[in-house]
Short mmCIF file of C-alpha atoms in Angstrom, two decimals:
data_model
loop_
_atom_site.label_atom_id
_atom_site.label_comp_id
_atom_site.label_asym_id
_atom_site.label_seq_id
_atom_site.Cartn_x
_atom_site.Cartn_y
_atom_site.Cartn_z
CA GLY A 1 -77.60 66.59 -92.80
CA GLU A 2 -75.78 67.40 -96.01
CA ASN A 3 -73.15 64.99 -97.38
CA VAL A 4 -70.76 66.07 -100.15
CA GLU A 5 -68.65 63.58 -102.05
CA GLN A 6 -65.76 64.70 -104.24
CA HIS A 7 -63.80 62.88 -106.96
CA PRO A 8 -61.05 62.29 -107.81
CA SER A 9 -58.92 62.63 -104.69
CA THR A 10 -55.82 63.25 -106.82
CA LEU A 11 -55.50 64.46 -110.39
CA SER A 12 -52.45 65.06 -112.54
CA VAL A 13 -52.70 66.81 -115.90
CA GLN A 14 -50.24 68.12 -118.42
CA GLU A 15 -49.82 71.86 -118.51
CA GLY A 16 -52.24 73.32 -121.02
CA ASP A 17 -54.75 70.49 -120.70
CA SER A 18 -58.10 70.71 -118.91
CA ALA A 19 -58.96 69.44 -115.44
CA VAL A 20 -62.39 68.45 -114.16
CA ILE A 21 -63.34 67.81 -110.55
CA LYS A 22 -66.77 66.47 -109.65
CA CYS A 23 -68.92 66.66 -106.53
CA THR A 24 -72.27 65.22 -105.53
CA TYR A 25 -74.47 66.39 -102.69
CA SER A 26 -77.36 64.81 -100.82
CA ASP A 27 -79.56 67.66 -99.55
CA SER A 28 -82.01 68.70 -102.26
CA ALA A 29 -82.53 71.99 -100.39
CA SER A 30 -78.90 73.04 -100.89
CA ASN A 31 -78.76 75.97 -103.29
CA TYR A 32 -75.26 77.40 -102.97
CA PHE A 33 -72.11 75.68 -104.25
CA PRO A 34 -68.68 77.32 -103.82
CA TRP A 35 -65.26 76.06 -104.80
CA TYR A 36 -62.15 76.79 -102.76
CA LYS A 37 -58.49 76.52 -103.71
CA GLN A 38 -55.92 75.83 -101.01
CA GLU A 39 -52.25 76.16 -101.80
CA LEU A 40 -49.72 74.46 -99.56
CA GLY A 41 -49.55 76.18 -96.19
CA LYS A 42 -52.17 78.75 -97.14
CA ARG A 43 -55.79 79.39 -96.25
CA PRO A 44 -58.63 78.19 -98.52
CA GLN A 45 -59.54 80.85 -101.07
CA LEU A 46 -62.93 81.13 -102.76
CA ILE A 47 -62.38 80.91 -106.52
CA ILE A 48 -65.89 80.58 -107.92
CA ASP A 49 -69.40 79.88 -106.71
CA ILE A 50 -72.81 79.18 -108.17
CA ARG A 51 -76.36 79.36 -107.02
CA SER A 52 -78.96 76.81 -107.98
CA ASN A 53 -80.90 79.18 -110.21
CA VAL A 54 -78.15 78.96 -112.86
CA GLY A 55 -76.64 75.92 -114.55
CA GLU A 56 -73.21 77.27 -115.40
CA LYS A 57 -70.89 80.08 -114.44
CA LYS A 58 -67.56 80.99 -115.97
CA ASP A 59 -64.70 83.20 -114.86
CA GLN A 60 -61.79 83.27 -117.30
CA ARG A 61 -60.24 79.79 -117.25
CA ILE A 62 -62.49 78.33 -114.57
CA ALA A 63 -66.12 77.32 -114.82
CA VAL A 64 -68.62 75.52 -112.65
CA THR A 65 -71.59 73.52 -113.89
CA LEU A 66 -74.55 72.41 -111.81
CA ASN A 67 -77.11 69.68 -112.40
CA LYS A 68 -79.74 70.05 -109.69
CA THR A 69 -81.73 67.07 -110.86
CA ALA A 70 -78.77 64.75 -110.48
CA LYS A 71 -77.43 66.71 -107.49
CA HIS A 72 -73.95 67.09 -108.83
CA PHE A 73 -71.68 69.98 -109.77
CA SER A 74 -68.27 70.18 -111.38
CA LEU A 75 -65.27 72.49 -111.58
CA HIS A 76 -63.60 72.88 -114.97
CA ILE A 77 -60.18 74.43 -115.38
CA THR A 78 -58.99 75.00 -118.93
CA GLU A 79 -55.49 75.75 -120.23
CA THR A 80 -54.00 74.65 -116.92
CA GLN A 81 -50.88 76.36 -115.61
CA PRO A 82 -48.37 75.33 -112.93
CA GLU A 83 -49.91 77.83 -110.50
CA ASP A 84 -53.16 75.86 -110.67
CA SER A 85 -51.47 73.13 -108.62
CA ALA A 86 -53.28 73.06 -105.27
CA VAL A 87 -55.97 71.25 -103.31
CA TYR A 88 -59.50 72.11 -104.42
CA PHE A 89 -62.55 71.75 -102.18
CA CYS A 90 -66.17 71.87 -103.21
CA ALA A 91 -68.89 72.74 -100.71
CA ALA A 92 -72.65 72.99 -100.48
CA SER A 93 -75.14 74.80 -98.29
CA ARG A 94 -78.56 76.30 -98.05
CA THR A 95 -78.65 80.07 -98.02
CA PHE A 96 -81.41 80.39 -95.47
CA GLY A 97 -82.00 78.70 -92.14
CA ASN A 98 -79.14 76.23 -91.71
CA GLU A 99 -76.37 78.14 -93.45
CA LYS A 100 -73.26 76.11 -92.67
CA LEU A 101 -71.04 74.94 -95.50
CA THR A 102 -70.40 71.22 -95.89
CA PHE A 103 -67.10 70.55 -97.62
CA GLY A 104 -66.05 67.74 -99.91
CA THR A 105 -62.94 65.71 -99.17
CA GLY A 106 -60.71 67.64 -101.54
CA THR A 107 -58.82 67.01 -104.80
CA ARG A 108 -55.07 67.42 -105.03
CA LEU A 109 -54.41 68.78 -108.52
CA THR A 110 -50.89 68.61 -109.91
CA ILE A 111 -50.01 70.33 -113.16
CA ILE A 112 -47.11 68.65 -114.94
CA PRO A 113 -44.92 71.16 -116.81
CA SER B 1 -63.79 90.72 -98.63
CA ALA B 2 -63.05 91.13 -94.94
CA VAL B 3 -59.50 91.11 -93.61
CA ILE B 4 -59.18 88.33 -91.04
CA SER B 5 -56.26 87.75 -88.71
CA GLN B 6 -55.56 84.95 -86.26
CA LYS B 7 -53.22 84.62 -83.32
CA PRO B 8 -51.07 82.70 -82.80
CA SER B 9 -50.09 81.57 -86.27
CA ARG B 10 -48.59 78.41 -84.83
CA ASP B 11 -47.82 76.87 -81.49
CA ILE B 12 -46.33 73.74 -79.98
CA CYS B 13 -48.03 72.71 -76.76
CA GLN B 14 -47.70 70.02 -74.15
CA ARG B 15 -50.32 67.38 -73.57
CA GLY B 16 -52.91 68.40 -70.97
CA THR B 17 -52.56 72.13 -71.48
CA SER B 18 -54.98 74.55 -73.18
CA LEU B 19 -54.51 77.06 -75.98
CA THR B 20 -56.72 80.01 -76.87
CA ILE B 21 -56.82 81.10 -80.50
CA GLN B 22 -57.96 84.58 -81.41
CA CYS B 23 -59.74 85.67 -84.57
CA GLN B 24 -60.08 89.35 -85.47
CA VAL B 25 -62.05 90.78 -88.39
CA ASP B 26 -61.78 94.31 -89.76
CA SER B 27 -65.55 94.69 -90.15
CA GLN B 28 -68.63 93.70 -88.19
CA VAL B 29 -70.02 90.27 -89.04
CA THR B 30 -72.97 88.41 -87.58
CA MET B 31 -71.66 84.88 -87.89
CA MET B 32 -68.16 83.54 -87.32
CA PHE B 33 -67.20 79.94 -87.84
CA TRP B 34 -64.44 77.76 -86.42
CA TYR B 35 -63.03 74.87 -88.44
CA ARG B 36 -60.46 72.17 -87.88
CA GLN B 37 -58.32 70.85 -90.70
CA GLN B 38 -56.33 67.77 -89.78
CA PRO B 39 -53.21 67.04 -91.84
CA GLY B 40 -54.12 66.22 -95.42
CA GLN B 41 -57.84 66.38 -94.68
CA SER B 42 -60.82 68.55 -95.48
CA LEU B 43 -62.34 71.26 -93.34
CA THR B 44 -64.58 70.18 -90.48
CA LEU B 45 -66.84 72.71 -88.83
CA ILE B 46 -66.42 72.82 -85.06
CA ALA B 47 -68.99 75.46 -84.20
CA THR B 48 -70.79 78.60 -85.30
CA ALA B 49 -70.40 81.67 -83.09
CA ASN B 50 -73.00 84.41 -83.07
CA GLN B 51 -72.48 87.54 -81.02
CA GLY B 52 -74.56 87.59 -77.89
CA SER B 53 -75.53 83.94 -77.86
CA GLU B 54 -74.02 80.56 -77.11
CA ALA B 55 -72.05 78.95 -79.88
CA THR B 56 -73.69 76.13 -81.82
CA TYR B 57 -71.51 73.02 -81.87
CA GLU B 58 -71.45 70.34 -84.55
CA SER B 59 -71.77 66.68 -83.82
CA GLY B 60 -68.62 65.35 -82.21
CA PHE B 61 -67.55 68.68 -80.71
CA VAL B 62 -68.45 69.81 -77.19
CA ILE B 63 -68.21 73.09 -75.33
CA ASP B 64 -66.06 71.67 -72.54
CA LYS B 65 -63.36 70.74 -75.06
CA PHE B 66 -63.72 73.74 -77.39
CA PRO B 67 -65.13 76.71 -75.47
CA ILE B 68 -65.80 79.70 -77.69
CA SER B 69 -66.26 83.35 -76.89
CA ARG B 70 -67.82 85.99 -79.11
CA PRO B 71 -67.74 89.26 -77.16
CA ASN B 72 -68.45 91.55 -80.12
CA LEU B 73 -69.07 91.60 -83.86
CA THR B 74 -65.39 91.65 -84.84
CA PHE B 75 -63.73 89.17 -82.49
CA SER B 76 -63.93 85.56 -81.36
CA THR B 77 -61.77 83.08 -79.50
CA LEU B 78 -61.59 79.30 -79.60
CA THR B 79 -59.93 77.41 -76.76
CA VAL B 80 -58.63 73.91 -77.25
CA SER B 81 -58.73 72.42 -73.75
CA ASN B 82 -56.84 69.55 -72.14
CA MET B 83 -54.99 68.92 -75.37
CA SER B 84 -53.81 65.55 -76.65
CA PRO B 85 -51.71 64.75 -79.76
CA GLU B 86 -54.97 64.04 -81.63
CA ASP B 87 -55.74 67.77 -81.40
CA SER B 88 -52.78 68.57 -83.63
CA SER B 89 -54.41 70.35 -86.55
CA ILE B 90 -54.83 73.65 -88.27
CA TYR B 91 -57.64 75.69 -86.76
CA LEU B 92 -59.28 78.27 -88.99
CA CYS B 93 -61.88 80.89 -88.37
CA SER B 94 -64.08 82.16 -91.15
CA VAL B 95 -66.68 84.86 -91.65
CA GLU B 96 -69.59 85.27 -94.00
CA GLY B 97 -69.10 87.40 -97.08
CA GLY B 98 -72.36 89.29 -96.84
CA ARG B 99 -73.69 89.00 -100.39
CA GLU B 100 -77.44 88.70 -100.28
CA GLY B 101 -78.50 85.19 -101.23
CA TYR B 102 -74.98 83.80 -101.08
CA ASN B 103 -73.26 81.99 -98.27
CA GLU B 104 -69.62 82.45 -99.16
CA GLN B 105 -67.14 82.32 -96.33
CA PHE B 106 -63.69 83.84 -96.12
CA PHE B 107 -61.03 82.23 -94.02
CA GLY B 108 -58.39 83.49 -91.67
CA PRO B 109 -54.78 82.36 -92.14
CA GLY B 110 -55.14 79.55 -89.64
CA THR B 111 -53.37 78.46 -86.47
CA ARG B 112 -51.13 75.42 -86.80
CA LEU B 113 -51.22 73.54 -83.51
CA THR B 114 -48.85 70.72 -82.60
CA VAL B 115 -49.44 68.83 -79.36
CA LEU B 116 -46.57 66.78 -77.97
#
């Protein structure tokens, strides 16, 4: 089955700086890669996702890049703000047949004012 | 995205008892998923529930411990049976988003379970 590794487990950055979280996956058939943000005591919220037919996707201050050859994808947050502090989870899945999401272990991001 | 509610939002239970968690969606969905999130951990899929068929359980989870019902396209229940303190977790249901070619899932607010 799919295995998703996520690094780092914790990350602290100064407000205004950029943050990068990286994930690797094992199943070469995976073609869908979402990122979720979970604030303390809240449910995970989908913030951005990418399919394998594109290499990069951007939505305002967040972007995701995908390298299918190397089987890794990354979340980039620019101009970080205190409200970006949360736990971020990457995930991977196929979009046909076995459709379950496999989650990474999570990254606790802290933005230092 | 769909509006998902769960009941109860939290509960404190005694060892050996059972708790049934309800998940309600405001639109019809084919697949519903049940996850467990232990304190400070990631999300672990317990099972996938399709309407009209038996739930599909992931490795390490069995129907006797986590029976699931899926009576219609908007509702599902997960029962945590014969509970022990190790079952203390947040339990979340999720549903598929429905975009063609995507597999995004949207989560309910979760049920925080504490077993004494």
